[in-house]
Amino acid sequence: MTAIDTAPSPRAATTADLRRPRLRRLTRAAGVLYLTIFVVYPASTLVRSSLVVPGDAAATAANIRDNGTLFRWGMAGELTIVLVEVVLAAILYTMLRPVSRSMSLAASLARVAEAVVMAAGCLLTSILSLVAVGGGGYLDAFDPEQRDALALFFQEGNDYVVLVWGLFFALSLVLTGWLVLRSGFLPRVIGVLLGLAGVGYLVQSLGTILAPGLADTWEMVVLVLAIPGELVFAVWLLAKGVDEDRWASAADRAQRTQV
C-alpha cells in the first residue's frame, strides 16, 4: 500500500516563504515613510512661515533674499514629501489591494494627485518667489516694490494650493480608512481614525475656501482629527504590521475573485 504524501508542494512552500518577509518589509517601509512625513512636513512649513510676513511684501522679500539657503532647504523638505507620498501610495496599494483592487487603486491615485498638486503648486510658488527676489535682468521692467509684491503674492497663493492638495489627501484618507476597516488584517479602529482624519482635511479645505475668516478654527479641526489617526497608523505599521495569515487569506480570495 502506497503512503500518501501530504507534504506541501515546493511551489506552495516557496510562495509562502517569499510572501511574508516581503509583506513585513513593505509594512515597515510604509511606517518609516509615514513617520518621515510627520517630521519633514512640519519642519518645511515652519521654514516657510518664519520667512513670510503676511501683508508685508518688503519684509517677506527681504527675508527670502537674506535667508536664501534656509528657504531652499524648506523647498527640499517639500520635495522630499512629494517623493515620499508617491512611494507610499504604491506601498499602500500593494498592502490594501486584497481588500478591493479598485478602491485601493483609487486611494493611491488620490495620494499621487495630492503629490502632483503639491509639486506643481507649493514648489512652483517658491521657485517663482526666488526668481522675483533674484533681480534678474528681465525683472528690470518691474519696480523693486513690484518685485517684492510678486514674492509675497506667490507665497500667499501657496496657502490656497495647500487647500487644493488637501482635498485629494482627504479623499485618499477616507478611502484608506474604509479599506483598513474592511480588511480584517488591520485593527478596525485605525480605519475609523483614518476616516476621521480624511474628514478633518476635507473640512479644513472646504471650510477655508467658503469661510476664510474661520481659518484658525478649521486648522484646529484638522489637527484634532488628523494627527491621531495618521500617527497611530504609522506606528502600528512600523511596530506590528498586518496580520500575515489574514492578509494571505484575503490575497488568495482576491486572486480567485479578481476584485
PDB file of C-alpha atoms in Angstrom:
ATOM      1  CA  MET A   1       0.000   0.000   0.000  1.00  0.00           C
ATOM      2  CA  THR A   2       1.478   3.290  -1.084  1.00  0.00           C
ATOM      3  CA  ALA A   3       1.739   6.051   1.526  1.00  0.00           C
ATOM      4  CA  ILE A   4       0.053   9.321   0.718  1.00  0.00           C
ATOM      5  CA  ASP A   5       2.441  12.275   0.553  1.00  0.00           C
ATOM      6  CA  THR A   6       0.833  15.121   2.489  1.00  0.00           C
ATOM      7  CA  ALA A   7       3.817  17.481   2.384  1.00  0.00           C
ATOM      8  CA  PRO A   8       3.156  20.835   0.713  1.00  0.00           C
ATOM      9  CA  SER A   9       4.370  21.233  -2.823  1.00  0.00           C
ATOM     10  CA  PRO A  10       7.672  23.046  -3.366  1.00  0.00           C
ATOM     11  CA  ARG A  11       5.797  25.785  -5.250  1.00  0.00           C
ATOM     12  CA  ALA A  12       3.365  26.442  -2.366  1.00  0.00           C
ATOM     13  CA  ALA A  13       6.157  26.437   0.200  1.00  0.00           C
ATOM     14  CA  THR A  14       8.215  28.855  -1.856  1.00  0.00           C
ATOM     15  CA  THR A  15       5.261  31.244  -2.274  1.00  0.00           C
ATOM     16  CA  ALA A  16       4.574  31.273   1.462  1.00  0.00           C
ATOM     17  CA  ASP A  17       8.237  31.801   2.306  1.00  0.00           C
ATOM     18  CA  LEU A  18       8.584  34.748  -0.042  1.00  0.00           C
ATOM     19  CA  ARG A  19       5.263  36.445   0.685  1.00  0.00           C
ATOM     20  CA  ARG A  20       5.658  37.006   4.420  1.00  0.00           C
ATOM     21  CA  PRO A  21       9.126  38.638   4.514  1.00  0.00           C
ATOM     22  CA  ARG A  22       8.185  40.880   1.592  1.00  0.00           C
ATOM     23  CA  LEU A  23       4.956  41.924   3.279  1.00  0.00           C
ATOM     24  CA  ARG A  24       6.853  42.602   6.509  1.00  0.00           C
ATOM     25  CA  ARG A  25       9.338  44.829   4.672  1.00  0.00           C
ATOM     26  CA  LEU A  26       6.560  46.717   2.912  1.00  0.00           C
ATOM     27  CA  THR A  27       4.626  47.472   6.095  1.00  0.00           C
ATOM     28  CA  ARG A  28       7.758  48.625   7.910  1.00  0.00           C
ATOM     29  CA  ALA A  29       8.739  50.796   4.964  1.00  0.00           C
ATOM     30  CA  ALA A  30       5.255  52.341   4.985  1.00  0.00           C
ATOM     31  CA  GLY A  31       5.613  53.100   8.690  1.00  0.00           C
ATOM     32  CA  VAL A  32       9.017  54.722   8.196  1.00  0.00           C
ATOM     33  CA  LEU A  33       7.768  56.820   5.275  1.00  0.00           C
ATOM     34  CA  TYR A  34       4.713  57.950   7.225  1.00  0.00           C
ATOM     35  CA  LEU A  35       6.861  58.997  10.177  1.00  0.00           C
ATOM     36  CA  THR A  36       9.178  60.809   7.756  1.00  0.00           C
ATOM     37  CA  ILE A  37       6.212  62.906   6.648  1.00  0.00           C
ATOM     38  CA  PHE A  38       5.393  63.678  10.290  1.00  0.00           C
ATOM     39  CA  VAL A  39       8.898  65.071  10.808  1.00  0.00           C
ATOM     40  CA  VAL A  40       9.757  66.714   7.479  1.00  0.00           C
ATOM     41  CA  TYR A  41       6.467  68.406   6.591  1.00  0.00           C
ATOM     42  CA  PRO A  42       6.101  70.458   9.807  1.00  0.00           C
ATOM     43  CA  ALA A  43       9.758  71.488   9.519  1.00  0.00           C
ATOM     44  CA  SER A  44       9.248  72.672   5.932  1.00  0.00           C
ATOM     45  CA  THR A  45       6.076  74.519   6.895  1.00  0.00           C
ATOM     46  CA  LEU A  46       7.887  76.183   9.783  1.00  0.00           C
ATOM     47  CA  VAL A  47      10.621  77.438   7.453  1.00  0.00           C
ATOM     48  CA  ARG A  48       8.091  78.990   5.096  1.00  0.00           C
ATOM     49  CA  SER A  49       6.009  80.580   7.863  1.00  0.00           C
ATOM     50  CA  SER A  50       9.117  82.004   9.559  1.00  0.00           C
ATOM     51  CA  LEU A  51      10.097  83.917   6.416  1.00  0.00           C
ATOM     52  CA  VAL A  52       6.718  85.044   5.101  1.00  0.00           C
ATOM     53  CA  VAL A  53       5.258  88.134   6.781  1.00  0.00           C
ATOM     54  CA  PRO A  54       1.542  88.340   5.888  1.00  0.00           C
ATOM     55  CA  GLY A  55       0.659  91.672   4.320  1.00  0.00           C
ATOM     56  CA  ASP A  56       4.255  92.932   4.262  1.00  0.00           C
ATOM     57  CA  ALA A  57       5.781  92.381   0.841  1.00  0.00           C
ATOM     58  CA  ALA A  58       9.034  94.200   1.577  1.00  0.00           C
ATOM     59  CA  ALA A  59       9.743  92.189   4.751  1.00  0.00           C
ATOM     60  CA  THR A  60       8.845  88.910   3.049  1.00  0.00           C
ATOM     61  CA  ALA A  61      11.087  89.581   0.061  1.00  0.00           C
ATOM     62  CA  ALA A  62      13.945  90.682   2.333  1.00  0.00           C
ATOM     63  CA  ASN A  63      13.609  87.524   4.434  1.00  0.00           C
ATOM     64  CA  ILE A  64      13.709  85.297   1.373  1.00  0.00           C
ATOM     65  CA  ARG A  65      16.608  87.211  -0.109  1.00  0.00           C
ATOM     66  CA  ASP A  66      18.647  87.231   3.103  1.00  0.00           C
ATOM     67  CA  ASN A  67      17.849  83.639   4.044  1.00  0.00           C
ATOM     68  CA  GLY A  68      18.017  82.033   0.633  1.00  0.00           C
ATOM     69  CA  THR A  69      19.743  78.881   1.867  1.00  0.00           C
ATOM     70  CA  LEU A  70      17.144  78.300   4.570  1.00  0.00           C
ATOM     71  CA  PHE A  71      14.352  78.939   2.073  1.00  0.00           C
ATOM     72  CA  ARG A  72      15.837  76.379  -0.324  1.00  0.00           C
ATOM     73  CA  TRP A  73      16.113  73.822   2.478  1.00  0.00           C
ATOM     74  CA  GLY A  74      12.405  74.308   3.056  1.00  0.00           C
ATOM     75  CA  MET A  75      11.833  73.612  -0.629  1.00  0.00           C
ATOM     76  CA  ALA A  76      13.977  70.477  -0.349  1.00  0.00           C
ATOM     77  CA  GLY A  77      11.768  69.311   2.502  1.00  0.00           C
ATOM     78  CA  GLU A  78       8.639  69.811   0.379  1.00  0.00           C
ATOM     79  CA  LEU A  79      10.261  67.933  -2.489  1.00  0.00           C
ATOM     80  CA  THR A  80      11.058  65.089  -0.095  1.00  0.00           C
ATOM     81  CA  ILE A  81       7.394  64.918   0.910  1.00  0.00           C
ATOM     82  CA  VAL A  82       6.325  64.753  -2.743  1.00  0.00           C
ATOM     83  CA  LEU A  83       8.638  61.811  -3.449  1.00  0.00           C
ATOM     84  CA  VAL A  84       7.697  60.025  -0.224  1.00  0.00           C
ATOM     85  CA  GLU A  85       3.988  60.368  -0.987  1.00  0.00           C
ATOM     86  CA  VAL A  86       4.388  58.706  -4.393  1.00  0.00           C
ATOM     87  CA  VAL A  87       6.324  55.756  -2.956  1.00  0.00           C
ATOM     88  CA  LEU A  88       3.925  55.448  -0.008  1.00  0.00           C
ATOM     89  CA  ALA A  89       0.956  55.411  -2.388  1.00  0.00           C
ATOM     90  CA  ALA A  90       2.447  52.418  -4.212  1.00  0.00           C
ATOM     91  CA  ILE A  91       3.160  50.532  -0.977  1.00  0.00           C
ATOM     92  CA  LEU A  92      -0.317  51.132   0.456  1.00  0.00           C
ATOM     93  CA  TYR A  93      -1.860  50.000  -2.830  1.00  0.00           C
ATOM     94  CA  THR A  94       0.031  46.715  -2.629  1.00  0.00           C
ATOM     95  CA  MET A  95      -0.821  46.255   1.045  1.00  0.00           C
ATOM     96  CA  LEU A  96      -4.540  47.016   0.747  1.00  0.00           C
ATOM     97  CA  ARG A  97      -5.185  45.555  -2.702  1.00  0.00           C
ATOM     98  CA  PRO A  98      -6.544  42.260  -1.270  1.00  0.00           C
ATOM     99  CA  VAL A  99      -9.479  44.193   0.234  1.00  0.00           C
ATOM    100  CA  SER A 100     -10.531  45.845  -3.028  1.00  0.00           C
ATOM    101  CA  ARG A 101      -8.307  46.383  -6.002  1.00  0.00           C
ATOM    102  CA  SER A 102     -10.412  49.239  -7.394  1.00  0.00           C
ATOM    103  CA  MET A 103     -10.728  51.158  -4.107  1.00  0.00           C
ATOM    104  CA  SER A 104      -7.062  50.626  -3.274  1.00  0.00           C
ATOM    105  CA  LEU A 105      -6.141  51.993  -6.690  1.00  0.00           C
ATOM    106  CA  ALA A 106      -8.443  54.987  -6.177  1.00  0.00           C
ATOM    107  CA  ALA A 107      -6.876  55.740  -2.782  1.00  0.00           C
ATOM    108  CA  SER A 108      -3.374  55.551  -4.244  1.00  0.00           C
ATOM    109  CA  LEU A 109      -4.248  57.703  -7.251  1.00  0.00           C
ATOM    110  CA  ALA A 110      -5.721  60.333  -4.913  1.00  0.00           C
ATOM    111  CA  ARG A 111      -2.472  60.315  -2.940  1.00  0.00           C
ATOM    112  CA  VAL A 112      -0.408  60.678  -6.099  1.00  0.00           C
ATOM    113  CA  ALA A 113      -2.684  63.527  -7.231  1.00  0.00           C
ATOM    114  CA  GLU A 114      -2.008  65.221  -3.905  1.00  0.00           C
ATOM    115  CA  ALA A 115       1.743  64.907  -4.516  1.00  0.00           C
ATOM    116  CA  VAL A 116       1.430  66.276  -8.059  1.00  0.00           C
ATOM    117  CA  VAL A 117      -0.550  69.328  -6.910  1.00  0.00           C
ATOM    118  CA  MET A 118       1.947  69.878  -4.106  1.00  0.00           C
ATOM    119  CA  ALA A 119       4.855  69.738  -6.546  1.00  0.00           C
ATOM    120  CA  ALA A 120       3.199  71.900  -9.190  1.00  0.00           C
ATOM    121  CA  GLY A 121       1.878  74.379  -6.642  1.00  0.00           C
ATOM    122  CA  CYS A 122       3.958  74.646  -3.476  1.00  0.00           C
ATOM    123  CA  LEU A 123       7.316  74.141  -5.130  1.00  0.00           C
ATOM    124  CA  LEU A 124       6.441  76.302  -8.109  1.00  0.00           C
ATOM    125  CA  THR A 125       5.357  79.231  -5.929  1.00  0.00           C
ATOM    126  CA  SER A 126       8.653  79.022  -4.046  1.00  0.00           C
ATOM    127  CA  ILE A 127      10.672  78.943  -7.253  1.00  0.00           C
ATOM    128  CA  LEU A 128       8.786  81.958  -8.589  1.00  0.00           C
ATOM    129  CA  SER A 129       9.388  83.804  -5.319  1.00  0.00           C
ATOM    130  CA  LEU A 130      13.116  83.165  -5.635  1.00  0.00           C
ATOM    131  CA  VAL A 131      13.031  84.453  -9.192  1.00  0.00           C
ATOM    132  CA  ALA A 132      11.156  87.578  -8.102  1.00  0.00           C
ATOM    133  CA  VAL A 133      13.685  88.479  -5.398  1.00  0.00           C
ATOM    134  CA  GLY A 134      16.669  87.430  -7.514  1.00  0.00           C
ATOM    135  CA  GLY A 135      16.718  90.606  -9.544  1.00  0.00           C
ATOM    136  CA  GLY A 136      17.351  89.085 -12.983  1.00  0.00           C
ATOM    137  CA  GLY A 137      17.782  91.479 -15.908  1.00  0.00           C
ATOM    138  CA  TYR A 138      14.323  90.793 -17.301  1.00  0.00           C
ATOM    139  CA  LEU A 139      12.848  91.943 -13.962  1.00  0.00           C
ATOM    140  CA  ASP A 140      14.124  95.473 -14.541  1.00  0.00           C
ATOM    141  CA  ALA A 141      10.733  96.128 -16.103  1.00  0.00           C
ATOM    142  CA  PHE A 142       9.316  95.966 -12.572  1.00  0.00           C
ATOM    143  CA  ASP A 143       9.972  98.379  -9.753  1.00  0.00           C
ATOM    144  CA  PRO A 144      11.602  96.906  -6.603  1.00  0.00           C
ATOM    145  CA  GLU A 145       8.291  97.287  -4.779  1.00  0.00           C
ATOM    146  CA  GLN A 146       6.525  95.359  -7.525  1.00  0.00           C
ATOM    147  CA  ARG A 147       9.082  92.554  -7.368  1.00  0.00           C
ATOM    148  CA  ASP A 148       8.606  92.362  -3.604  1.00  0.00           C
ATOM    149  CA  ALA A 149       4.856  92.253  -4.119  1.00  0.00           C
ATOM    150  CA  LEU A 150       5.259  89.362  -6.555  1.00  0.00           C
ATOM    151  CA  ALA A 151       7.252  87.366  -3.990  1.00  0.00           C
ATOM    152  CA  LEU A 152       4.515  87.797  -1.375  1.00  0.00           C
ATOM    153  CA  PHE A 153       1.822  87.135  -3.974  1.00  0.00           C
ATOM    154  CA  PHE A 154       3.329  83.754  -4.826  1.00  0.00           C
ATOM    155  CA  GLN A 155       3.759  82.821  -1.175  1.00  0.00           C
ATOM    156  CA  GLU A 156       0.206  83.739  -0.241  1.00  0.00           C
ATOM    157  CA  GLY A 157      -1.022  81.887  -3.330  1.00  0.00           C
ATOM    158  CA  ASN A 158       0.607  78.796  -1.858  1.00  0.00           C
ATOM    159  CA  ASP A 159      -1.909  78.922   1.002  1.00  0.00           C
ATOM    160  CA  TYR A 160      -4.681  78.101  -1.468  1.00  0.00           C
ATOM    161  CA  VAL A 161      -2.613  75.460  -3.233  1.00  0.00           C
ATOM    162  CA  VAL A 162      -2.421  73.676   0.140  1.00  0.00           C
ATOM    163  CA  LEU A 163      -6.211  73.632   0.270  1.00  0.00           C
ATOM    164  CA  VAL A 164      -6.385  72.039  -3.182  1.00  0.00           C
ATOM    165  CA  TRP A 165      -3.995  69.186  -2.426  1.00  0.00           C
ATOM    166  CA  GLY A 166      -5.732  68.824   0.922  1.00  0.00           C
ATOM    167  CA  LEU A 167      -8.903  67.780  -0.925  1.00  0.00           C
ATOM    168  CA  PHE A 168      -7.079  64.960  -2.705  1.00  0.00           C
ATOM    169  CA  PHE A 169      -5.424  63.946   0.553  1.00  0.00           C
ATOM    170  CA  ALA A 170      -8.811  63.882   2.287  1.00  0.00           C
ATOM    171  CA  LEU A 171     -10.162  61.520  -0.378  1.00  0.00           C
ATOM    172  CA  SER A 172      -7.134  59.274  -0.036  1.00  0.00           C
ATOM    173  CA  LEU A 173      -7.504  59.038   3.748  1.00  0.00           C
ATOM    174  CA  VAL A 174     -11.235  58.314   3.623  1.00  0.00           C
ATOM    175  CA  LEU A 175     -10.716  55.508   1.110  1.00  0.00           C
ATOM    176  CA  THR A 176      -7.720  54.141   3.028  1.00  0.00           C
ATOM    177  CA  GLY A 177      -9.768  54.202   6.223  1.00  0.00           C
ATOM    178  CA  TRP A 178     -12.551  52.247   4.530  1.00  0.00           C
ATOM    179  CA  LEU A 179     -10.067  49.678   3.237  1.00  0.00           C
ATOM    180  CA  VAL A 180      -8.467  49.245   6.664  1.00  0.00           C
ATOM    181  CA  LEU A 181     -11.907  48.947   8.274  1.00  0.00           C
ATOM    182  CA  ARG A 182     -12.889  46.164   5.859  1.00  0.00           C
ATOM    183  CA  SER A 183      -9.503  44.446   5.748  1.00  0.00           C
ATOM    184  CA  GLY A 184      -9.616  42.097   8.721  1.00  0.00           C
ATOM    185  CA  PHE A 185      -5.808  42.155   8.906  1.00  0.00           C
ATOM    186  CA  LEU A 186      -5.538  45.618  10.491  1.00  0.00           C
ATOM    187  CA  PRO A 187      -7.387  46.960  13.560  1.00  0.00           C
ATOM    188  CA  ARG A 188     -10.794  48.384  12.666  1.00  0.00           C
ATOM    189  CA  VAL A 189     -10.263  51.345  14.993  1.00  0.00           C
ATOM    190  CA  ILE A 190      -7.394  52.533  12.776  1.00  0.00           C
ATOM    191  CA  GLY A 191      -9.754  52.552   9.815  1.00  0.00           C
ATOM    192  CA  VAL A 192     -12.188  54.728  11.767  1.00  0.00           C
ATOM    193  CA  LEU A 193      -9.416  57.118  12.814  1.00  0.00           C
ATOM    194  CA  LEU A 194      -8.130  57.416   9.242  1.00  0.00           C
ATOM    195  CA  GLY A 195     -11.651  58.147   8.012  1.00  0.00           C
ATOM    196  CA  LEU A 196     -11.967  60.905  10.613  1.00  0.00           C
ATOM    197  CA  ALA A 197      -8.596  62.282   9.524  1.00  0.00           C
ATOM    198  CA  GLY A 198      -9.889  62.482   5.955  1.00  0.00           C
ATOM    199  CA  VAL A 199     -12.990  64.313   7.162  1.00  0.00           C
ATOM    200  CA  GLY A 200     -10.729  66.734   9.030  1.00  0.00           C
ATOM    201  CA  TYR A 201      -8.757  67.631   5.904  1.00  0.00           C
ATOM    202  CA  LEU A 202     -11.973  67.945   3.905  1.00  0.00           C
ATOM    203  CA  VAL A 203     -13.464  70.310   6.499  1.00  0.00           C
ATOM    204  CA  GLN A 204     -10.282  72.387   6.567  1.00  0.00           C
ATOM    205  CA  SER A 205     -10.023  72.757   2.790  1.00  0.00           C
ATOM    206  CA  LEU A 206     -13.686  73.422   2.062  1.00  0.00           C
ATOM    207  CA  GLY A 207     -14.178  75.456   5.224  1.00  0.00           C
ATOM    208  CA  THR A 208     -11.261  77.775   4.483  1.00  0.00           C
ATOM    209  CA  ILE A 209     -12.400  78.265   0.890  1.00  0.00           C
ATOM    210  CA  LEU A 210     -16.009  79.007   1.887  1.00  0.00           C
ATOM    211  CA  ALA A 211     -15.366  80.805   5.192  1.00  0.00           C
ATOM    212  CA  PRO A 212     -11.753  82.078   5.231  1.00  0.00           C
ATOM    213  CA  GLY A 213     -12.438  84.135   8.350  1.00  0.00           C
ATOM    214  CA  LEU A 214     -12.645  80.881  10.331  1.00  0.00           C
ATOM    215  CA  ALA A 215      -9.334  79.530   9.027  1.00  0.00           C
ATOM    216  CA  ASP A 216      -7.910  79.109  12.536  1.00  0.00           C
ATOM    217  CA  THR A 217     -10.959  77.047  13.535  1.00  0.00           C
ATOM    218  CA  TRP A 218     -10.643  74.779  10.503  1.00  0.00           C
ATOM    219  CA  GLU A 219      -6.940  74.322  11.226  1.00  0.00           C
ATOM    220  CA  MET A 220      -7.762  73.226  14.775  1.00  0.00           C
ATOM    221  CA  VAL A 221     -10.313  70.753  13.413  1.00  0.00           C
ATOM    222  CA  VAL A 222      -7.753  69.093  11.162  1.00  0.00           C
ATOM    223  CA  LEU A 223      -5.174  68.926  13.962  1.00  0.00           C
ATOM    224  CA  VAL A 224      -7.633  67.230  16.324  1.00  0.00           C
ATOM    225  CA  LEU A 225      -8.988  64.769  13.758  1.00  0.00           C
ATOM    226  CA  ALA A 226      -5.954  64.033  11.583  1.00  0.00           C
ATOM    227  CA  ILE A 227      -2.970  63.591  13.873  1.00  0.00           C
ATOM    228  CA  PRO A 228      -4.318  60.675  15.987  1.00  0.00           C
ATOM    229  CA  GLY A 229      -5.342  58.540  13.012  1.00  0.00           C
ATOM    230  CA  GLU A 230      -2.250  59.072  10.897  1.00  0.00           C
ATOM    231  CA  LEU A 231       0.174  58.752  13.800  1.00  0.00           C
ATOM    232  CA  VAL A 232      -1.449  55.569  15.128  1.00  0.00           C
ATOM    233  CA  PHE A 233      -1.445  54.083  11.622  1.00  0.00           C
ATOM    234  CA  ALA A 234       2.232  54.894  11.118  1.00  0.00           C
ATOM    235  CA  VAL A 235       3.305  53.472  14.486  1.00  0.00           C
ATOM    236  CA  TRP A 236       1.192  50.347  14.030  1.00  0.00           C
ATOM    237  CA  LEU A 237       2.690  49.624  10.608  1.00  0.00           C
ATOM    238  CA  LEU A 238       6.187  50.054  11.976  1.00  0.00           C
ATOM    239  CA  ALA A 239       5.711  48.123  15.222  1.00  0.00           C
ATOM    240  CA  LYS A 240       3.083  45.488  14.410  1.00  0.00           C
ATOM    241  CA  GLY A 241       2.381  45.425  10.693  1.00  0.00           C
ATOM    242  CA  VAL A 242      -0.514  43.394   9.358  1.00  0.00           C
ATOM    243  CA  ASP A 243      -1.852  40.006  10.411  1.00  0.00           C
ATOM    244  CA  GLU A 244       0.046  37.975   7.833  1.00  0.00           C
ATOM    245  CA  ASP A 245      -2.243  34.936   7.885  1.00  0.00           C
ATOM    246  CA  ARG A 246      -5.372  37.018   7.350  1.00  0.00           C
ATOM    247  CA  TRP A 247      -3.641  39.098   4.696  1.00  0.00           C
ATOM    248  CA  ALA A 248      -2.631  35.930   2.846  1.00  0.00           C
ATOM    249  CA  SER A 249      -6.188  34.598   3.007  1.00  0.00           C
ATOM    250  CA  ALA A 250      -7.566  37.894   1.721  1.00  0.00           C
ATOM    251  CA  ALA A 251      -4.987  37.946  -1.079  1.00  0.00           C
ATOM    252  CA  ASP A 252      -5.929  34.414  -2.120  1.00  0.00           C
ATOM    253  CA  ARG A 253      -9.642  35.295  -2.160  1.00  0.00           C
ATOM    254  CA  ALA A 254      -8.953  38.431  -4.169  1.00  0.00           C
ATOM    255  CA  GLN A 255      -6.901  36.465  -6.679  1.00  0.00           C
ATOM    256  CA  ARG A 256      -9.725  33.962  -7.155  1.00  0.00           C
ATOM    257  CA  THR A 257     -12.472  36.560  -7.484  1.00  0.00           C
ATOM    258  CA  GLN A 258     -10.389  39.273  -9.221  1.00  0.00           C
ATOM    259  CA  VAL A 259     -11.882  42.142  -7.185  1.00  0.00           C
TER     260      VAL A 259
END
